[in-house]
mmCIF file of C-alpha atoms and ligand atoms in Angstrom:
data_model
loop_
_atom_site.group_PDB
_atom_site.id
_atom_site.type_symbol
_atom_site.label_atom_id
_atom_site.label_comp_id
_atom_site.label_asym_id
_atom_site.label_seq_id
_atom_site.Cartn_x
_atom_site.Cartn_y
_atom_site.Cartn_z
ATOM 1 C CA UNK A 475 10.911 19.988 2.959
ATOM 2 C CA UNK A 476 7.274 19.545 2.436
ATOM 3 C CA UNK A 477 6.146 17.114 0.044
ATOM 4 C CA UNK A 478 2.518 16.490 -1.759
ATOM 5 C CA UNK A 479 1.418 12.666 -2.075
ATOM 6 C CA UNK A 480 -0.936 12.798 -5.120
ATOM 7 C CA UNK A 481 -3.009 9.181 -5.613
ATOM 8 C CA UNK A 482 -3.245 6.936 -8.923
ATOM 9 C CA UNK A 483 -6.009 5.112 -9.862
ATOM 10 C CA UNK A 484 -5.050 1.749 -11.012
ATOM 11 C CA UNK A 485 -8.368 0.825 -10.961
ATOM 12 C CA UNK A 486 -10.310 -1.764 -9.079
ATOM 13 C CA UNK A 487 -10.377 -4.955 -8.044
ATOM 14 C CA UNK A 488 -13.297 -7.474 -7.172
ATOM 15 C CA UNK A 489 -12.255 -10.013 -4.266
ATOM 16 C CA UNK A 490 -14.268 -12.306 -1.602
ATOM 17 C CA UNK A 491 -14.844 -10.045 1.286
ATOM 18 C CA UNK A 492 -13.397 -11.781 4.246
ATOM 19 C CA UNK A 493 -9.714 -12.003 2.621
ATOM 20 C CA UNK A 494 -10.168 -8.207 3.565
ATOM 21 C CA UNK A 495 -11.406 -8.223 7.005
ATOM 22 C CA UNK A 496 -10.537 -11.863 8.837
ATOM 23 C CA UNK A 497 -14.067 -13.563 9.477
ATOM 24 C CA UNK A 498 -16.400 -10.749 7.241
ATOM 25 C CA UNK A 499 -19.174 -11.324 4.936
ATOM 26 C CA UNK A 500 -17.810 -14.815 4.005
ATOM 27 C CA UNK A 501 -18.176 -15.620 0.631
ATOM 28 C CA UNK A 502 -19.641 -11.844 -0.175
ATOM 29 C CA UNK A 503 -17.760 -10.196 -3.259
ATOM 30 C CA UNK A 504 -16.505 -6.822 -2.220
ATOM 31 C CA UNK A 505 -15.308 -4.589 -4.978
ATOM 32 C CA UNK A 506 -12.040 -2.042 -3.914
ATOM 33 C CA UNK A 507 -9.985 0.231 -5.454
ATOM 34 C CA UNK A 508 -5.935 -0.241 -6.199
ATOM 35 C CA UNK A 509 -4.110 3.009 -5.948
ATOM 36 C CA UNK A 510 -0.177 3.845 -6.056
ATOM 37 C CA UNK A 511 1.202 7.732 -5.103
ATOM 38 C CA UNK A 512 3.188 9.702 -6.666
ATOM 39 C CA UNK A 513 5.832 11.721 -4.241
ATOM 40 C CA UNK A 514 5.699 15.110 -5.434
ATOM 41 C CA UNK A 515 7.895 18.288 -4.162
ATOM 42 C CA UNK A 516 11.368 16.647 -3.257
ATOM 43 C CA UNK A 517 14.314 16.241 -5.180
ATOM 44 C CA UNK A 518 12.748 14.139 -7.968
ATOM 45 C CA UNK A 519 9.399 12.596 -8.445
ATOM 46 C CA UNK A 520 8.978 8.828 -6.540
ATOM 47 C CA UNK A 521 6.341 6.611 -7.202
ATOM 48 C CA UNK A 522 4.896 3.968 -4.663
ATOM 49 C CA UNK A 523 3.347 0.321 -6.557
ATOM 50 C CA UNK A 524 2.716 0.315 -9.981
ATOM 51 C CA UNK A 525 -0.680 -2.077 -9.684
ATOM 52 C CA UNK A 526 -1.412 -5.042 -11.066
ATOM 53 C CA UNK A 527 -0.349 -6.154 -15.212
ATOM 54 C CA UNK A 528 -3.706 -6.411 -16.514
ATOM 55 C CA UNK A 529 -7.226 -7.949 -15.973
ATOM 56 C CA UNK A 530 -6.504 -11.357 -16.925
ATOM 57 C CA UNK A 531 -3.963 -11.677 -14.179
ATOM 58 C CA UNK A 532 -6.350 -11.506 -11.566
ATOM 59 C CA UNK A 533 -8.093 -14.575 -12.730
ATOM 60 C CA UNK A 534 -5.098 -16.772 -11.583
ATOM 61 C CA UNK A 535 -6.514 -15.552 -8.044
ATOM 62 C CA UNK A 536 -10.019 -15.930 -8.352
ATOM 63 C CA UNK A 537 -10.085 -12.092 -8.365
ATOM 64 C CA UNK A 538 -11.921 -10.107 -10.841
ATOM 65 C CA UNK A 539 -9.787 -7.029 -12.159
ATOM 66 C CA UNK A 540 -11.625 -3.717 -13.554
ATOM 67 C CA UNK A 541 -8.749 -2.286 -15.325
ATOM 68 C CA UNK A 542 -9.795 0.759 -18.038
ATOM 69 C CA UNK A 543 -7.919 2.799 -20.004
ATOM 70 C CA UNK A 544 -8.138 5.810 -17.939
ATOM 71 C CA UNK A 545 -6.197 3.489 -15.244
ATOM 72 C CA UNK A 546 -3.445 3.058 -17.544
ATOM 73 C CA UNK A 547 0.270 4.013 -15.570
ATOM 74 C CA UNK A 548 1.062 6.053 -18.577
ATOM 75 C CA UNK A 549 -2.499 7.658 -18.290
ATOM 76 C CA UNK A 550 -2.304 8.135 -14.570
ATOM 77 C CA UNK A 551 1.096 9.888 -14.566
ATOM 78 C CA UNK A 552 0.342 12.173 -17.697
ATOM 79 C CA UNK A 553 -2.493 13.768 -15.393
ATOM 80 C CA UNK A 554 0.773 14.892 -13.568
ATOM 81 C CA UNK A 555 2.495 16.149 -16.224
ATOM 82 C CA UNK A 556 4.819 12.941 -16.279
ATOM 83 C CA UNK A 557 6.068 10.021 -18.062
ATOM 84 C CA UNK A 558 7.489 6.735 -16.604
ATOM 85 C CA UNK A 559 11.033 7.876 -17.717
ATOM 86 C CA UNK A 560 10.850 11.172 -15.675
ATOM 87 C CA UNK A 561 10.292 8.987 -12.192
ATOM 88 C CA UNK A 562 13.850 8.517 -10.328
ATOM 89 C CA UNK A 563 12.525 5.959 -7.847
ATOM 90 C CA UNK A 564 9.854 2.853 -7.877
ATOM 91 C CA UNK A 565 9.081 2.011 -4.399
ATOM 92 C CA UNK A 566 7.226 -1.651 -3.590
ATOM 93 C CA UNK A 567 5.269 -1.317 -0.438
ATOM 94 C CA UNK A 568 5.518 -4.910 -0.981
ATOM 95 C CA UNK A 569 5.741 -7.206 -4.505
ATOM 96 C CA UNK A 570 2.154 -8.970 -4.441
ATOM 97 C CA UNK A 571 0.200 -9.120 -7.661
ATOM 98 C CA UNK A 572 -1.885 -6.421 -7.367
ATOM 99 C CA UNK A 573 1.134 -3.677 -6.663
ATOM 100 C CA UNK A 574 4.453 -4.851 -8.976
ATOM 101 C CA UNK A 575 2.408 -5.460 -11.992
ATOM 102 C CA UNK A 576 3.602 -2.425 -13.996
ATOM 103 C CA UNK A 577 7.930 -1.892 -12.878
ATOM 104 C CA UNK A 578 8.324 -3.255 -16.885
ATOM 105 C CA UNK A 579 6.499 -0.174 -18.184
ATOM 106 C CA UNK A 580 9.669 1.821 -16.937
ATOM 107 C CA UNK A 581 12.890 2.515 -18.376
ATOM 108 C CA UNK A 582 15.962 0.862 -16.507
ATOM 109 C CA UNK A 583 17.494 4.054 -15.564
ATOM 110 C CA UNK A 584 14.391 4.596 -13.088
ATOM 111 C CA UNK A 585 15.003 2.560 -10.387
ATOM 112 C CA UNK A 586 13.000 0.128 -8.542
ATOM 113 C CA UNK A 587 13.630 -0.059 -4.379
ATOM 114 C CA UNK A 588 12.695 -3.040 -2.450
ATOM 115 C CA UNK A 589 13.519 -4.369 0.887
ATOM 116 C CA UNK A 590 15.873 -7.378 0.166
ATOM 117 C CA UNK A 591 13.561 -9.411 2.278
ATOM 118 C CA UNK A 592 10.283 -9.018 0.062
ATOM 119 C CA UNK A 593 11.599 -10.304 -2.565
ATOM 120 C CA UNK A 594 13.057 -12.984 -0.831
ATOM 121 C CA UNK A 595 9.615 -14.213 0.205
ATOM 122 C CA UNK A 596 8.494 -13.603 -3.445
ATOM 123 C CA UNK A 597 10.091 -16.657 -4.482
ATOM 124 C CA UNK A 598 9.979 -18.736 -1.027
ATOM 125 C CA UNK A 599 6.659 -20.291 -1.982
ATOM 126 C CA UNK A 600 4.746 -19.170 1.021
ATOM 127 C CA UNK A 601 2.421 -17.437 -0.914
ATOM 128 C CA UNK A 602 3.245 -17.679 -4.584
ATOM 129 C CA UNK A 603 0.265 -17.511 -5.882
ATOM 130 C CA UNK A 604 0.431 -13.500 -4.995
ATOM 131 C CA UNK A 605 3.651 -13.116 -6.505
ATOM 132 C CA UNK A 606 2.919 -14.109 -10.389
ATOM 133 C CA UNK A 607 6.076 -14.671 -12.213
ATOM 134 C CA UNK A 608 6.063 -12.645 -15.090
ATOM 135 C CA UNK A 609 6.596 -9.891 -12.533
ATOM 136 C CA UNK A 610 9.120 -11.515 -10.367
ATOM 137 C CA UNK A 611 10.911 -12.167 -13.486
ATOM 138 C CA UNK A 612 11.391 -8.977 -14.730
ATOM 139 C CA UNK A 613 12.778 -7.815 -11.046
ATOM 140 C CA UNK A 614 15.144 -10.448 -11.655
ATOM 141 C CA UNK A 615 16.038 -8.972 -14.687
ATOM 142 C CA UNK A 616 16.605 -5.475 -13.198
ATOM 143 C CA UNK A 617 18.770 -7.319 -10.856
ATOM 144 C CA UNK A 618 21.405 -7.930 -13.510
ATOM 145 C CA UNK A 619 21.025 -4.823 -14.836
ATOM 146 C CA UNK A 620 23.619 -2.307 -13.239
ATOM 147 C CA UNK A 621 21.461 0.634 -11.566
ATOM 148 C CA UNK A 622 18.355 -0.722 -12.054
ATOM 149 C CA UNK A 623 17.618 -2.334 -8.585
ATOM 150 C CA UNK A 624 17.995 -0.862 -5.087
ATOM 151 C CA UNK A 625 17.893 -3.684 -2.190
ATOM 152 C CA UNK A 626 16.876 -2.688 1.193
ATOM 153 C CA UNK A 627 17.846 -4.103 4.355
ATOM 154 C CA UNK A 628 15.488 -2.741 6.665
ATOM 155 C CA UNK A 629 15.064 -5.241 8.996
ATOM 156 C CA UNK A 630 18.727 -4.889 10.114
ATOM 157 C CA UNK A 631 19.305 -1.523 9.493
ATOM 158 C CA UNK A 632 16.315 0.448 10.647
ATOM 159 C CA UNK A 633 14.330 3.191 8.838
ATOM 160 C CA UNK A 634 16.067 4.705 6.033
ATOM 161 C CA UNK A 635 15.791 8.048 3.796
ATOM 162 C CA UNK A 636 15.144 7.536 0.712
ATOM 163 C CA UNK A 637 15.687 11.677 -0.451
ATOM 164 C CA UNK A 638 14.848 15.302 2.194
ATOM 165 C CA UNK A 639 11.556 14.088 3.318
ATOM 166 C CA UNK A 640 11.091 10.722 2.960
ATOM 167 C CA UNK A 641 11.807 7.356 4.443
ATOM 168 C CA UNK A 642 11.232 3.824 4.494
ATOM 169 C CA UNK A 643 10.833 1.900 7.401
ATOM 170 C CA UNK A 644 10.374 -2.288 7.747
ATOM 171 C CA UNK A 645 6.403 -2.731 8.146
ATOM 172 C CA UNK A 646 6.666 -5.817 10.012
ATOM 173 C CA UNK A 647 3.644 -7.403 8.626
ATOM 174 C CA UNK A 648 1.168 -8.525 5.900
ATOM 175 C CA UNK A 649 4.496 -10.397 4.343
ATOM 176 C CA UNK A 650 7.478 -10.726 5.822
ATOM 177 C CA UNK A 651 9.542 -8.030 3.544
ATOM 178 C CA UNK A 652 7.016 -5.293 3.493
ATOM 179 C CA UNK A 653 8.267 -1.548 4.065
ATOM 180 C CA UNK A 654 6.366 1.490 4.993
ATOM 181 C CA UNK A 655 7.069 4.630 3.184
ATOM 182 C CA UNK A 656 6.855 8.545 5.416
ATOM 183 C CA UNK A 657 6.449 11.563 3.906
ATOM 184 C CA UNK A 658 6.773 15.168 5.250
ATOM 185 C CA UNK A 659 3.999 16.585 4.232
ATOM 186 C CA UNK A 660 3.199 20.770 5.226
ATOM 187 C CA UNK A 661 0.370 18.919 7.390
ATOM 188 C CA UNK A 662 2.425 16.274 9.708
ATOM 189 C CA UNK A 663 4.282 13.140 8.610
ATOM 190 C CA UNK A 664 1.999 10.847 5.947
ATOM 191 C CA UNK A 665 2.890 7.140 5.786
ATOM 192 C CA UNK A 666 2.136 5.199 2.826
ATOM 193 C CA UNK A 667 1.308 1.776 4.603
ATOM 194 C CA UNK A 668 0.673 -1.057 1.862
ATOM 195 C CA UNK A 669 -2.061 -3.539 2.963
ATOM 196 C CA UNK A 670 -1.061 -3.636 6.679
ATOM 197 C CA UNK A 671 -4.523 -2.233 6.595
ATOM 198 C CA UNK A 672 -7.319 -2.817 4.137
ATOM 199 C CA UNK A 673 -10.487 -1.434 5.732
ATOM 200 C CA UNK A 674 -10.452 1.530 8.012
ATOM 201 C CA UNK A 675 -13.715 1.258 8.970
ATOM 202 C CA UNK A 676 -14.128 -2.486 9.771
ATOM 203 C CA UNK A 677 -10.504 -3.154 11.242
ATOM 204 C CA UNK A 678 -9.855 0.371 13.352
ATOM 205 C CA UNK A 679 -12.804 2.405 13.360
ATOM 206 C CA UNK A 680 -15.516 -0.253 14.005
ATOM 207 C CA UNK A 681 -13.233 -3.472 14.433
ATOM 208 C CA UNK A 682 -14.991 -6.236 13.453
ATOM 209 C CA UNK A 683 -15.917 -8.867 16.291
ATOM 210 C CA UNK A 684 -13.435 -7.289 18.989
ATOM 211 C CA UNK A 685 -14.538 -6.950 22.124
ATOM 212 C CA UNK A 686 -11.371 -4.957 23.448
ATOM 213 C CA UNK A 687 -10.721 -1.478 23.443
ATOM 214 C CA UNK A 688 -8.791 -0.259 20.439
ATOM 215 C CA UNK A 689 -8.116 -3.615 19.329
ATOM 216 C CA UNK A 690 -7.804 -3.774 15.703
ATOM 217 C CA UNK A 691 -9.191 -6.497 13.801
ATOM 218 C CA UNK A 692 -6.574 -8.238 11.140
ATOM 219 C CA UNK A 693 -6.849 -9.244 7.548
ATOM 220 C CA UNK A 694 -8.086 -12.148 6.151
ATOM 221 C CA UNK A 695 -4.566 -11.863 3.955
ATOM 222 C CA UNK A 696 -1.748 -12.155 6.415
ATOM 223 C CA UNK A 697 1.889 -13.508 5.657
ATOM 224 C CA UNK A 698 3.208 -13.094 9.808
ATOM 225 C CA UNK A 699 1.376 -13.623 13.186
ATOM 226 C CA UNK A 700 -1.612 -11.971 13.865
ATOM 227 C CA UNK A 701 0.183 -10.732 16.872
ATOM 228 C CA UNK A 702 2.630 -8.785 14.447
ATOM 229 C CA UNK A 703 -0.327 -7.933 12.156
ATOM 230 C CA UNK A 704 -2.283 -5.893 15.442
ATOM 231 C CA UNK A 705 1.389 -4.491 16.385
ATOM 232 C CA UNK A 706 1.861 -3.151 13.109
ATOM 233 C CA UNK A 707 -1.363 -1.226 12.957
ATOM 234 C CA UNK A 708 -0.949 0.229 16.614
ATOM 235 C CA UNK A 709 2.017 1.616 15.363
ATOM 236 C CA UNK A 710 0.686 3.171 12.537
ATOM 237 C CA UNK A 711 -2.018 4.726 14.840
ATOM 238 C CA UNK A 712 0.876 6.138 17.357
ATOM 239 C CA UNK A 713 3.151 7.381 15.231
ATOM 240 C CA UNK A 714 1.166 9.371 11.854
ATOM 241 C CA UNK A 715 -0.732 11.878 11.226
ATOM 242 C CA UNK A 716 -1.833 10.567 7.802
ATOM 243 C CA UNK A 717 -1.920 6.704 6.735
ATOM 244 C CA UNK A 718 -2.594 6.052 3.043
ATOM 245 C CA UNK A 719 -3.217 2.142 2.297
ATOM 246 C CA UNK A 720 -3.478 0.700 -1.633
ATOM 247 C CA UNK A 721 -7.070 -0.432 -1.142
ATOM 248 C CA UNK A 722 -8.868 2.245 0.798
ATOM 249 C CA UNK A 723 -9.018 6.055 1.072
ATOM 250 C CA UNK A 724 -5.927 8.025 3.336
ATOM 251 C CA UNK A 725 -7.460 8.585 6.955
ATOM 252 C CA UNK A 726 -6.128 11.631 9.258
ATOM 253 C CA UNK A 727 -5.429 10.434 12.835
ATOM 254 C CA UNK A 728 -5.501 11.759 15.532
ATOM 255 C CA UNK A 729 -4.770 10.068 19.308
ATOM 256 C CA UNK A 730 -4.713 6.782 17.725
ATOM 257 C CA UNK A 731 -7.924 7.109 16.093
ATOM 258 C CA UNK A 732 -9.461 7.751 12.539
ATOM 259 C CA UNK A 733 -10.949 11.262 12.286
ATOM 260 C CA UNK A 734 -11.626 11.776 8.695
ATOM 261 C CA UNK A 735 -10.960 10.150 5.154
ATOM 262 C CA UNK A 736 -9.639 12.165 2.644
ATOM 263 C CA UNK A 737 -9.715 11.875 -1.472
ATOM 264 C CA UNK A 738 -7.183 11.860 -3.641
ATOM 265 C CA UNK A 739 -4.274 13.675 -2.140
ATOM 266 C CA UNK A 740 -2.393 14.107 0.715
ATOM 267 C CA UNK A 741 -3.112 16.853 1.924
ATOM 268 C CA UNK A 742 -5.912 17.616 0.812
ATOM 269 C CA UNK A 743 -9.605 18.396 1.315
ATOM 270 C CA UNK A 744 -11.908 16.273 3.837
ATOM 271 C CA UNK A 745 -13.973 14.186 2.017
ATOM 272 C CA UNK A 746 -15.566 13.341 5.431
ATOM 273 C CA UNK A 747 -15.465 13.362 9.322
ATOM 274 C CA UNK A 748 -14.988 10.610 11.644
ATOM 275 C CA UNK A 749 -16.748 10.825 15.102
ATOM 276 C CA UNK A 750 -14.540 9.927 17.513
ATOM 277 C CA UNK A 751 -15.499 6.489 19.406
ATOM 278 C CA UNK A 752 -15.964 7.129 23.369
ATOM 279 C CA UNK A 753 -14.413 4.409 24.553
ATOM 280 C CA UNK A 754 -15.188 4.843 28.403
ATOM 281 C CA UNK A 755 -18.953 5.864 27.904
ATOM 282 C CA UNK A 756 -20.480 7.811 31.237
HETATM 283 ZN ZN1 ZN B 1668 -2.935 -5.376 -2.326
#
């Protein structure tokens, strides 16, 4: 079954620049954008992160948030012809602030589908300042409501399909519970990939300050080893055709590399071409 991945706009976010790429532009504000998807084509409609609760949330990060009414959830979904109560599944990349901000703006009959582990490390304290509580709360609340919460064990149990089409898989990096969503798309498998990558450009295109070939540089943002963190986004590379982070535009790949960005949906038109990096120059 071929499926369409069609991008929100939750709007953007203004953060200190190395926190994106380990080591960049220190103390540089870069401004990026926050985006969920929207699974269209399969059994029922899915949506992937719901952004972050509102502007004022951001503060409690030392992160500016640029939030408009446009990027309203309800205003993002009704450019698809939906409302929150017509989504069967919310999937959580992962729970940080800027992704889980919005699960209370749906009904408890849609449910929301984490792996176990994520939210596990929401409330570990490792890095609780990401996780703010008003949204961890209301998972817990979903969690003693019957239906309303789907745990994952991914770790243990391997990638898993979620309906014809699409899966989840364990991410293995940027925190310790994050999953990976795949879609079948007409054009080659699509994954969804959370903020196991940030920059395109500056961590796998041009990696910042590596010297090796196709080494990609890491985040400034990392919850596991930076060992993991590389691993991760090798993967990635190897293994689809499309990758669609939350804070940068989808990339097509091809032999590992980035050969064009893309817009707002998957697939879609180019929005521009890549030249490929000769790695063994004559
Ligand atoms: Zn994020």
């Amino acid at each position: 079954m071929a499926l369409e991945i069609k991008i929100l706009d939750y709007g953007d976010i203004e953060l200190e620049s190395s926190f994106l790429v380990l080591g960049r532009d220190c103390g540089r504000v870069r401004r990026v954008p926050v985006y969920g998807f929207l699974i269209l084509g399969g059994t029922w409609p899915v949506l992937v992160d719901t952004g972050y609760r509102d502007n004022a949330i951001m503060e409690s990060l030392g992160m500016r948030g640029l939030q408009y009414h446009e990027n309203m959830i309800e205003n993002q979904l009704a450019r698809h012809g939906l409302k929150p109560g017509d989504i069967r599944y919310v999937l959580h990349t992962h729970l940080h602030i800027d992704h889980a901000g919005k699960d209370d703006h749906f009904p408890m009959n849609t449910t929301v589908v984490i792996n176990r582990r994520e939210l596990e490390y929401s409330v570990s304290g490792i890095m609780h300042p990401q996780y703010p509580a008003p949204d961890i709360k209301h998972l817990i609340d979903r969690l003693h409501t019957p239906n309303a919460l789907r745990l994952l064990d991914l770790e243990i149990g391997g990638p898993l399909e979620i309906m014809p089409g699409m899966a989840v898989e364990a991410a293995g990096a940027h925190t310790e519970g994050s999953m990976n969503v795949h879609v079948e798309t007409a054009e080659g498998l699509a994954t969804i990939c959370g903020d196991v990558i940030y920059d395109f450009n500056d961590q796998i295109v041009e990696p910042f300050r590596q010297t090796q070939e196709m080494e990609p540089q890491v985040t400034g943002n990392h919850g596991t080893s930076k060992r993991q963190e590389k691993a991760a986004i090798k993967k990635l590379l190897n293994s689809s055709r499309f990758l669609l982070p939350v804070h940068d535009k989808p990339a097509r790949i091809e032999a590992q590399q980035v050969v064009a960005r893309l817009d707002m949906e998957v697939p879609g038109p180019t929005l521009q071409s890549v030249p490929r990096r000769n790695w063994f120059p004559a």
